[in-house]
PDB file of C-alpha atoms and ligand atoms in Angstrom:
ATOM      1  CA  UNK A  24       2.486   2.361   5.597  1.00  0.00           C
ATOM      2  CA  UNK A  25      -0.743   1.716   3.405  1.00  0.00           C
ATOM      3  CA  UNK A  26      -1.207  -1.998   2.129  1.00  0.00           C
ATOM      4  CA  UNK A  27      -3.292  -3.552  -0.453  1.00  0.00           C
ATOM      5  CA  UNK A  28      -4.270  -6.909  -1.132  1.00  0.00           C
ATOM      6  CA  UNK A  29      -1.897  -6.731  -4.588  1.00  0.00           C
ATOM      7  CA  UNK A  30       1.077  -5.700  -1.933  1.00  0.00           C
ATOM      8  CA  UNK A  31       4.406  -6.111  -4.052  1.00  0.00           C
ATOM      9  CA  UNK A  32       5.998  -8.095  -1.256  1.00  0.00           C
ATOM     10  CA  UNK A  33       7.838 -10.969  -2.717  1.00  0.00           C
ATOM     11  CA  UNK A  34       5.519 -13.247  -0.286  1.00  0.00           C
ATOM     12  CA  UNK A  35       2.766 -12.371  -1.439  1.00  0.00           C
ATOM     13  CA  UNK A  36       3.345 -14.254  -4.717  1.00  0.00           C
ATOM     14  CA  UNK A  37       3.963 -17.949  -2.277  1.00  0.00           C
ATOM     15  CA  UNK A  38       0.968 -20.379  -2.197  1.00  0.00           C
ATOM     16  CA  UNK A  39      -1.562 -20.164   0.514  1.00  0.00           C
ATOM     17  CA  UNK A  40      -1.930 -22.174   3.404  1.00  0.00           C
ATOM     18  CA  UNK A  41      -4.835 -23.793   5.334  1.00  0.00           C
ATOM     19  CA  UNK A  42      -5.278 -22.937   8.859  1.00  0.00           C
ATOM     20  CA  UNK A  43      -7.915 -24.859  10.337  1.00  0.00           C
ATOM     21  CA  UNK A  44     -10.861 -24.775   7.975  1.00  0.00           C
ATOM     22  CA  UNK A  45     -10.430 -21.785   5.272  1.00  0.00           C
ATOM     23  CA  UNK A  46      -7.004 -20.908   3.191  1.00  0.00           C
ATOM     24  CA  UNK A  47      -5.106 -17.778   3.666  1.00  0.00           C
ATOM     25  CA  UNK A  48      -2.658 -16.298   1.363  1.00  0.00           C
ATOM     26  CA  UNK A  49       0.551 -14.614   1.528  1.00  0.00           C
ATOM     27  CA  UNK A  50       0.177 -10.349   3.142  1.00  0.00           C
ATOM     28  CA  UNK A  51       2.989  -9.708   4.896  1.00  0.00           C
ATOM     29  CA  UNK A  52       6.685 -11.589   5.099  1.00  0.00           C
ATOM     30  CA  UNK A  53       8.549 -11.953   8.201  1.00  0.00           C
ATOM     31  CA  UNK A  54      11.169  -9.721   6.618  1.00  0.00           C
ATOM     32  CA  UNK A  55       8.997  -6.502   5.867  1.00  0.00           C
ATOM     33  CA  UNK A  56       7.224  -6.964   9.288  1.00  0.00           C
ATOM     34  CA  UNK A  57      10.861  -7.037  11.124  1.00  0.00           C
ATOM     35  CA  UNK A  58      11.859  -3.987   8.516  1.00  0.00           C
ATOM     36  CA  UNK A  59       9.037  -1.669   9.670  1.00  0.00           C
ATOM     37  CA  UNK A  60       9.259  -2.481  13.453  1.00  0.00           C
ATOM     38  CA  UNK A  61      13.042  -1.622  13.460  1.00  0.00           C
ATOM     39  CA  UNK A  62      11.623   1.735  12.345  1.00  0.00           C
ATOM     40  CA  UNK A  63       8.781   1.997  14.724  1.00  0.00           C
ATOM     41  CA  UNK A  64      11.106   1.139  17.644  1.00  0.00           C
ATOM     42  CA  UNK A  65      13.649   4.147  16.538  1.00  0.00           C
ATOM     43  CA  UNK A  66      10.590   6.254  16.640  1.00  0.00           C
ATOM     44  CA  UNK A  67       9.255   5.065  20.112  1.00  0.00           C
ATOM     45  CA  UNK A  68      12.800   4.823  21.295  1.00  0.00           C
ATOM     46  CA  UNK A  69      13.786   8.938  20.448  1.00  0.00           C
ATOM     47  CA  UNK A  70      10.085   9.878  21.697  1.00  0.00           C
ATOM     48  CA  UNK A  71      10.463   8.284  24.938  1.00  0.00           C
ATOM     49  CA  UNK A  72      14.305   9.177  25.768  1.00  0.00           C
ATOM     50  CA  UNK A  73      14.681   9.858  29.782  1.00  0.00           C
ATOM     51  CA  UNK A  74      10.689   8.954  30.091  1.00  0.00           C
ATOM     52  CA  UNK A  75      11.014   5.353  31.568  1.00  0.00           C
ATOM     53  CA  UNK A  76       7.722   4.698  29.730  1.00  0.00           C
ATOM     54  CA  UNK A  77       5.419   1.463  30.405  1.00  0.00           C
ATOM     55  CA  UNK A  78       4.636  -0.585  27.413  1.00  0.00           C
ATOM     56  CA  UNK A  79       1.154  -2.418  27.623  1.00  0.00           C
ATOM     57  CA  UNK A  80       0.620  -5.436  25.727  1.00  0.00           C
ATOM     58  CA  UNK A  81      -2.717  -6.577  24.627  1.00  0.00           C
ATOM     59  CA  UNK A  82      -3.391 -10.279  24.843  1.00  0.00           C
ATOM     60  CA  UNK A  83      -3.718 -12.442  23.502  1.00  0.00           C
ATOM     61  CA  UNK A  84      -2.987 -10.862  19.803  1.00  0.00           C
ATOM     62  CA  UNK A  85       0.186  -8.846  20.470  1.00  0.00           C
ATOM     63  CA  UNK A  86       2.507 -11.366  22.308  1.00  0.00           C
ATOM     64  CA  UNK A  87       4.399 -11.998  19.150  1.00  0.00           C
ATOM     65  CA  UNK A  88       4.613  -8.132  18.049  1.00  0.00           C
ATOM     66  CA  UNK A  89       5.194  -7.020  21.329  1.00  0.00           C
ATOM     67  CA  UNK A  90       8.081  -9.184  22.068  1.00  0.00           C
ATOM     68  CA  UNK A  91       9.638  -8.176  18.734  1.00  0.00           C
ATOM     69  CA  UNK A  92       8.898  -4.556  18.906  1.00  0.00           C
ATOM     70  CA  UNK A  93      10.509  -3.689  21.950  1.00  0.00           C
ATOM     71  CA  UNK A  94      13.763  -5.802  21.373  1.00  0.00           C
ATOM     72  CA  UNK A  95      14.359  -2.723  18.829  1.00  0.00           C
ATOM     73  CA  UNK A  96      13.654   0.104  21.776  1.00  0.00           C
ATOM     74  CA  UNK A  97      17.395   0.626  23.427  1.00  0.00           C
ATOM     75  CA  UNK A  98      15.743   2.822  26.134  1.00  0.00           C
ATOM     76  CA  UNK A  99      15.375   1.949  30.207  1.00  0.00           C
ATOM     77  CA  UNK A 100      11.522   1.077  30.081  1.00  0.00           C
ATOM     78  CA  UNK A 101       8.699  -1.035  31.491  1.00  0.00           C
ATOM     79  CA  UNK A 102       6.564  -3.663  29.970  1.00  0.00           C
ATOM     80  CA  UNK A 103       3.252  -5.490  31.045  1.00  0.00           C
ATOM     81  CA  UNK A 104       0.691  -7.039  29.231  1.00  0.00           C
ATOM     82  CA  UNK A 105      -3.407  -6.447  29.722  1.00  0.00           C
ATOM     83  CA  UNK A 106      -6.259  -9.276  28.829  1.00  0.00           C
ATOM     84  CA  UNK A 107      -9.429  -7.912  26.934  1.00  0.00           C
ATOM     85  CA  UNK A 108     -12.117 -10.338  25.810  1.00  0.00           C
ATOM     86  CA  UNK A 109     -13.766  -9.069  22.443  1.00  0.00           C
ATOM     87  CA  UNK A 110     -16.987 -11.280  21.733  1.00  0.00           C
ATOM     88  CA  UNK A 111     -16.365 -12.425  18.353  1.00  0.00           C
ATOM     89  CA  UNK A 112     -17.356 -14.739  16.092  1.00  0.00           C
ATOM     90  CA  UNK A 113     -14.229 -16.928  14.372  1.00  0.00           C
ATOM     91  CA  UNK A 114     -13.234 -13.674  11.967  1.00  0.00           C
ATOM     92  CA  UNK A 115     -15.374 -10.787  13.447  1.00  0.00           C
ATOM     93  CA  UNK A 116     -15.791  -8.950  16.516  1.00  0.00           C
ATOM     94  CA  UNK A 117     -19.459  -8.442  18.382  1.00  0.00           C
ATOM     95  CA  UNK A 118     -18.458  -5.037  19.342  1.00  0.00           C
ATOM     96  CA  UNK A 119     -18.877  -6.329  23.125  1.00  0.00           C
ATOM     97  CA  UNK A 120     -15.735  -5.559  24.944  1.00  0.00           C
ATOM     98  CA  UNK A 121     -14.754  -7.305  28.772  1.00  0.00           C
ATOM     99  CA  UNK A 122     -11.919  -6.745  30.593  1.00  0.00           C
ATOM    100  CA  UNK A 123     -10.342 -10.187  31.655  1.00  0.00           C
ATOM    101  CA  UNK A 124      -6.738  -9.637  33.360  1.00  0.00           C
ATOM    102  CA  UNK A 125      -5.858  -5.632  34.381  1.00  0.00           C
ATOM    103  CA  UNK A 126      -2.886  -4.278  35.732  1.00  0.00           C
ATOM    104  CA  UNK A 127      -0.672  -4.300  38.869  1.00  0.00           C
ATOM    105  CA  UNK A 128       1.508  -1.035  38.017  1.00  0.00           C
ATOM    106  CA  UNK A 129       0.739   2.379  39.687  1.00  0.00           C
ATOM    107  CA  UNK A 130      -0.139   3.891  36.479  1.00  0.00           C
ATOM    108  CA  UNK A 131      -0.331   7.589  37.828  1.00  0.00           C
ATOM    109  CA  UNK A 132       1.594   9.989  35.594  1.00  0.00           C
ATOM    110  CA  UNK A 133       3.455   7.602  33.573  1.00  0.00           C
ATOM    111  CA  UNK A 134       3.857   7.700  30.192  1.00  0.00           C
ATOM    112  CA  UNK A 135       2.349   4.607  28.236  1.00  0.00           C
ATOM    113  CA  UNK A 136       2.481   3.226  25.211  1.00  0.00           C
ATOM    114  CA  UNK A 137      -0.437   0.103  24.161  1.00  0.00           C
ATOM    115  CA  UNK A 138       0.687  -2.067  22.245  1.00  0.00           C
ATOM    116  CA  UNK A 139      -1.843  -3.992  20.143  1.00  0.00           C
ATOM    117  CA  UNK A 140      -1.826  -6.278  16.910  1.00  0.00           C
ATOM    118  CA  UNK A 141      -4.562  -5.089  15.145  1.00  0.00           C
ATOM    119  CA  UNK A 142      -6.948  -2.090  15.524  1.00  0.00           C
ATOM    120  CA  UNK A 143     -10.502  -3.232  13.399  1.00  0.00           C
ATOM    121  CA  UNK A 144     -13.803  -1.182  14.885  1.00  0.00           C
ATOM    122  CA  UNK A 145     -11.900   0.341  17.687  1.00  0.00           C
ATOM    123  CA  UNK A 146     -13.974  -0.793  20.402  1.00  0.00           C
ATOM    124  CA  UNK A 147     -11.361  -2.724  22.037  1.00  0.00           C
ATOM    125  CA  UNK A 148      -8.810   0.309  21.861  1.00  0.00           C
ATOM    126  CA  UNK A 149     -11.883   2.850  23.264  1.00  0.00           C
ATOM    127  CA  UNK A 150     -12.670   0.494  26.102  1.00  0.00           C
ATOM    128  CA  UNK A 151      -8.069   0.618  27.018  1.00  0.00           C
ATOM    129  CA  UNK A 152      -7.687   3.901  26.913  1.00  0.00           C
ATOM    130  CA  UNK A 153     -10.721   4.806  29.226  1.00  0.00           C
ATOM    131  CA  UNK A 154      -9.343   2.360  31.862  1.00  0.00           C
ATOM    132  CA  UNK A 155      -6.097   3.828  31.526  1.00  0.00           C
ATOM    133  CA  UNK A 156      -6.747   7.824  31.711  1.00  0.00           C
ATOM    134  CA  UNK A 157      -9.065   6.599  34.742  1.00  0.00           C
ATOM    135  CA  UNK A 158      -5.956   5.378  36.407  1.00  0.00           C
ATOM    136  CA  UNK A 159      -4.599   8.745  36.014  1.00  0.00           C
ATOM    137  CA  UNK A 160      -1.580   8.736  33.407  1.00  0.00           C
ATOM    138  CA  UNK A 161       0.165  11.262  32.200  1.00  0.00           C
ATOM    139  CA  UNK A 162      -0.546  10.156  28.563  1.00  0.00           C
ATOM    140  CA  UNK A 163      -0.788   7.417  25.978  1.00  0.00           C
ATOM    141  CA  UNK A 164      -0.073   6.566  23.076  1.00  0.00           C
ATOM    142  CA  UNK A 165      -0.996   3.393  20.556  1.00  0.00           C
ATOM    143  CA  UNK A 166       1.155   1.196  18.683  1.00  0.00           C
ATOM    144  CA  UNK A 167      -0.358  -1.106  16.534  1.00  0.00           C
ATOM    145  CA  UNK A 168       0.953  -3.650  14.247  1.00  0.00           C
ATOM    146  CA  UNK A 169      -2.070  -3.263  11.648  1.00  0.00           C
ATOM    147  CA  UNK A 170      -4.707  -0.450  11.443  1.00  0.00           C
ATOM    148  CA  UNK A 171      -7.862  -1.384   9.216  1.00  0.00           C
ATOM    149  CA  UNK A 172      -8.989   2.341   8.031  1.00  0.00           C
ATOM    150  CA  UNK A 173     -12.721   1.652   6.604  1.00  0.00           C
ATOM    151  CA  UNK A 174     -13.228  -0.591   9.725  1.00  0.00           C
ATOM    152  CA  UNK A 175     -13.022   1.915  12.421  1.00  0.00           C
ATOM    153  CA  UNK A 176     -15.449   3.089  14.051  1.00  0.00           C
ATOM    154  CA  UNK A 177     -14.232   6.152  16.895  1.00  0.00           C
ATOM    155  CA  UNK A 178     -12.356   8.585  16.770  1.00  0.00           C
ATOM    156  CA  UNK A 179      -8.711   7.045  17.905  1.00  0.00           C
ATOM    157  CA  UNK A 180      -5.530   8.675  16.553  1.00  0.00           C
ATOM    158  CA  UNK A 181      -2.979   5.095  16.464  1.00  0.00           C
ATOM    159  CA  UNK A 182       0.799   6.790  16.410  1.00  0.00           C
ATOM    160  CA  UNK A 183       2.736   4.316  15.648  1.00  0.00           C
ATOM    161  CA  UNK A 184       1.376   2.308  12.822  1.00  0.00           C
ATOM    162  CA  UNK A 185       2.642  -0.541  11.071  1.00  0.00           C
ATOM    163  CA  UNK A 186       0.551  -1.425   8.218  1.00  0.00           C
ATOM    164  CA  UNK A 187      -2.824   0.192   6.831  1.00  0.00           C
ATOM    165  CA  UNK A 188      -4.865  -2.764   5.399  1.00  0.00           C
ATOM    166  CA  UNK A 189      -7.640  -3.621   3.979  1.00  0.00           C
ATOM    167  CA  UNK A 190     -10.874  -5.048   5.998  1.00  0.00           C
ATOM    168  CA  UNK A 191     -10.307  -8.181   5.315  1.00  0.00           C
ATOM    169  CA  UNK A 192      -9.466 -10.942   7.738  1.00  0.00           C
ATOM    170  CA  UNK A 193      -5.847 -11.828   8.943  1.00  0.00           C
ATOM    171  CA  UNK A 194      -3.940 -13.965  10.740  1.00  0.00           C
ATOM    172  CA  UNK A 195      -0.634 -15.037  11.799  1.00  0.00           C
ATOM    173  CA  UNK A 196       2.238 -13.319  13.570  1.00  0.00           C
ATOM    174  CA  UNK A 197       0.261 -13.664  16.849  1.00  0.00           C
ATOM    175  CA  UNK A 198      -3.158 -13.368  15.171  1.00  0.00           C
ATOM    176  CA  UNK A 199      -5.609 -16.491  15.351  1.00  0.00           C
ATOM    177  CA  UNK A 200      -8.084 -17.787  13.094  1.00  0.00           C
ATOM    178  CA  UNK A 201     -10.273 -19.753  15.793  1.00  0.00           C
ATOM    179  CA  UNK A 202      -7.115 -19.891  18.199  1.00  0.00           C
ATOM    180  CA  UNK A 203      -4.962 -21.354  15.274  1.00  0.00           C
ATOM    181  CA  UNK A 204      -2.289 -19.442  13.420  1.00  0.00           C
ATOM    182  CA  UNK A 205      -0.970 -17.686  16.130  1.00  0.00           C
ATOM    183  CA  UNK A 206       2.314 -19.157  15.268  1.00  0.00           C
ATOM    184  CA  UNK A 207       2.592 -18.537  11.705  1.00  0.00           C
ATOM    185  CA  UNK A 208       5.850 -16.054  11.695  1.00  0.00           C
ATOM    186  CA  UNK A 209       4.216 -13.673   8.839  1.00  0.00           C
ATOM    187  CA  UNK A 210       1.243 -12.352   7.774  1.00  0.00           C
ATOM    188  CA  UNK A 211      -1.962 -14.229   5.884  1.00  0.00           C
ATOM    189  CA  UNK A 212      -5.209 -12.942   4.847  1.00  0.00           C
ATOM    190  CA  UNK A 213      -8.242 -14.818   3.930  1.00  0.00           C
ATOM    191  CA  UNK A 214      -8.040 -16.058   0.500  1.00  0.00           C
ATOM    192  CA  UNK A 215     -11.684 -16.600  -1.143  1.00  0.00           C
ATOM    193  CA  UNK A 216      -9.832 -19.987  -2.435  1.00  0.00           C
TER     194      UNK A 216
HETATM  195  P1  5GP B  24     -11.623  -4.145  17.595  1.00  0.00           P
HETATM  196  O1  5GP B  24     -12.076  -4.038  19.027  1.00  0.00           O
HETATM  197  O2  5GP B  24     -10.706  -3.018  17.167  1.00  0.00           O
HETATM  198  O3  5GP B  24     -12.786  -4.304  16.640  1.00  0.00           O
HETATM  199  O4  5GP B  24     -10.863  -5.500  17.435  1.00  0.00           O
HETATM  200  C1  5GP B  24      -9.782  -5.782  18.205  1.00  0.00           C
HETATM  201  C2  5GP B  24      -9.464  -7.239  18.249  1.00  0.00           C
HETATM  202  O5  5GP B  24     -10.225  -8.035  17.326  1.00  0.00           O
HETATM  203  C3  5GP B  24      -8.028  -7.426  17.860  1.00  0.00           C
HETATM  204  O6  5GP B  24      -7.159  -7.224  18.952  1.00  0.00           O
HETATM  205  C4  5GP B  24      -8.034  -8.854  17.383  1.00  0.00           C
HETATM  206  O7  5GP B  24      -7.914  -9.725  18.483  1.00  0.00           O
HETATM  207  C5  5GP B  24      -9.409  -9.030  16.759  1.00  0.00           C
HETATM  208  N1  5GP B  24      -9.329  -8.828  15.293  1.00  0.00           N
HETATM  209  C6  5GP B  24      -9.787  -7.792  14.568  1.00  0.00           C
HETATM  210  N2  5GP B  24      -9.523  -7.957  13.256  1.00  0.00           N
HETATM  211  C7  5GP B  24      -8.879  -9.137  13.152  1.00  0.00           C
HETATM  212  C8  5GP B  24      -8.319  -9.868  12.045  1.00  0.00           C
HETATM  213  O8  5GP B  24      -8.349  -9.471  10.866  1.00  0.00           O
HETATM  214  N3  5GP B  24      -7.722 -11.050  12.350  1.00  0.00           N
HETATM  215  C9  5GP B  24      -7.647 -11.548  13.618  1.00  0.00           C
HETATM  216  N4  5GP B  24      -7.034 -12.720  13.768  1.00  0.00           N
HETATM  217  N5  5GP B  24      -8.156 -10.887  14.674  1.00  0.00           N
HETATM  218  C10 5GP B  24      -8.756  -9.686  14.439  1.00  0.00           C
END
């Protein structure tokens, strides 16, 4: 689903809010985010049927999506969560990826899904899926809350998308503006306010 800045969402027509030091305005209600991930999960849930598939959260970003996605996938599966740092400035990444936290899980042959908030340059999503083929699964897919086309800067096919937007900044829903805003239960973007 492809989003623009003059999105037709209801909430996008609220008042913007200041997080920290800059004022974001209205992308993205609770409601529309909830609407698309109970169709994502129906997706996920028929591709994955008898497949016990491991879900792989990336922090800190995706603990909010995550935890809602797969509360709409009615299938036996497993879930852990991964650490990456990304370098970044308060609203863009350096392009320097670290790992921080990796897994426990014997990760030969299963099938794995990585679930991430928001795929910008890709670097961070390059850097994941090299660990995991090394670790010898059988394949793997991305799901990602928000995709940011112009942005991206490998070749990565994301499956299961949420939203297409715009490069601009967001935050909310899990995504932080300087570690604030995590807890916002929608979607913002940066408002030149
Ligand atoms: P990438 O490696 O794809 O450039 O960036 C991945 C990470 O950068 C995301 O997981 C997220 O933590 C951060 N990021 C990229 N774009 C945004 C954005 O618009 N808002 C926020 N809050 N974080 C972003």
């Amino acid at each position: 689903m492809t989003l623009s800045t003059a999105s037709s969402d209801p909430a996008d027509h609220a008042a913007p809010i200041l997080v920290k030091d800059r004022y974001f305005k209205p992308l993205l209600s609770k409601e529309a985010i909830a609407q698309r991930l109970a169709h994502l999960g129906k997706r996920i849930e028929a591709d994955y049927q008898n497949d016990l598939p491991l879900f792989i959260g990336v922090l800190n970003g995706s603990f909010v999506f995550a935890a809602d996605l797969v509360r709409y996938i009615a299938i036996p599966c497993h879930f852990s969560f991964v650490k990456y740092a990304s370098y970044q400035d308060k609203m863009q990444s350096s392009g320097v990826v670290q790992e921080l936290i990796g897994l426990n899980e014997n990760l030969s042959n299963r099938r794995v899904v990585v679930i991430e908030d928001i795929v910008d340059t890709g670097n961070t999503m390059v850097k994941i899926l090299a660990y995991l083929r090394e670790k010898g699964v059988e394949d793997v897919e991305i799901a990602a809350l928000l995709v940011k086309p112009t942005a991206l800067q490998h070749d990565i096919s994301v499956k299961y998308v949420g939203f297409e937007i715009e490069n601009q900044f967001v935050v909310g829903y899990g995504l932080d503006y300087d570690g604030y805003g995590r807890n916002l239960d929608s979607l913002y973007v940066v408002s030149d306010l």
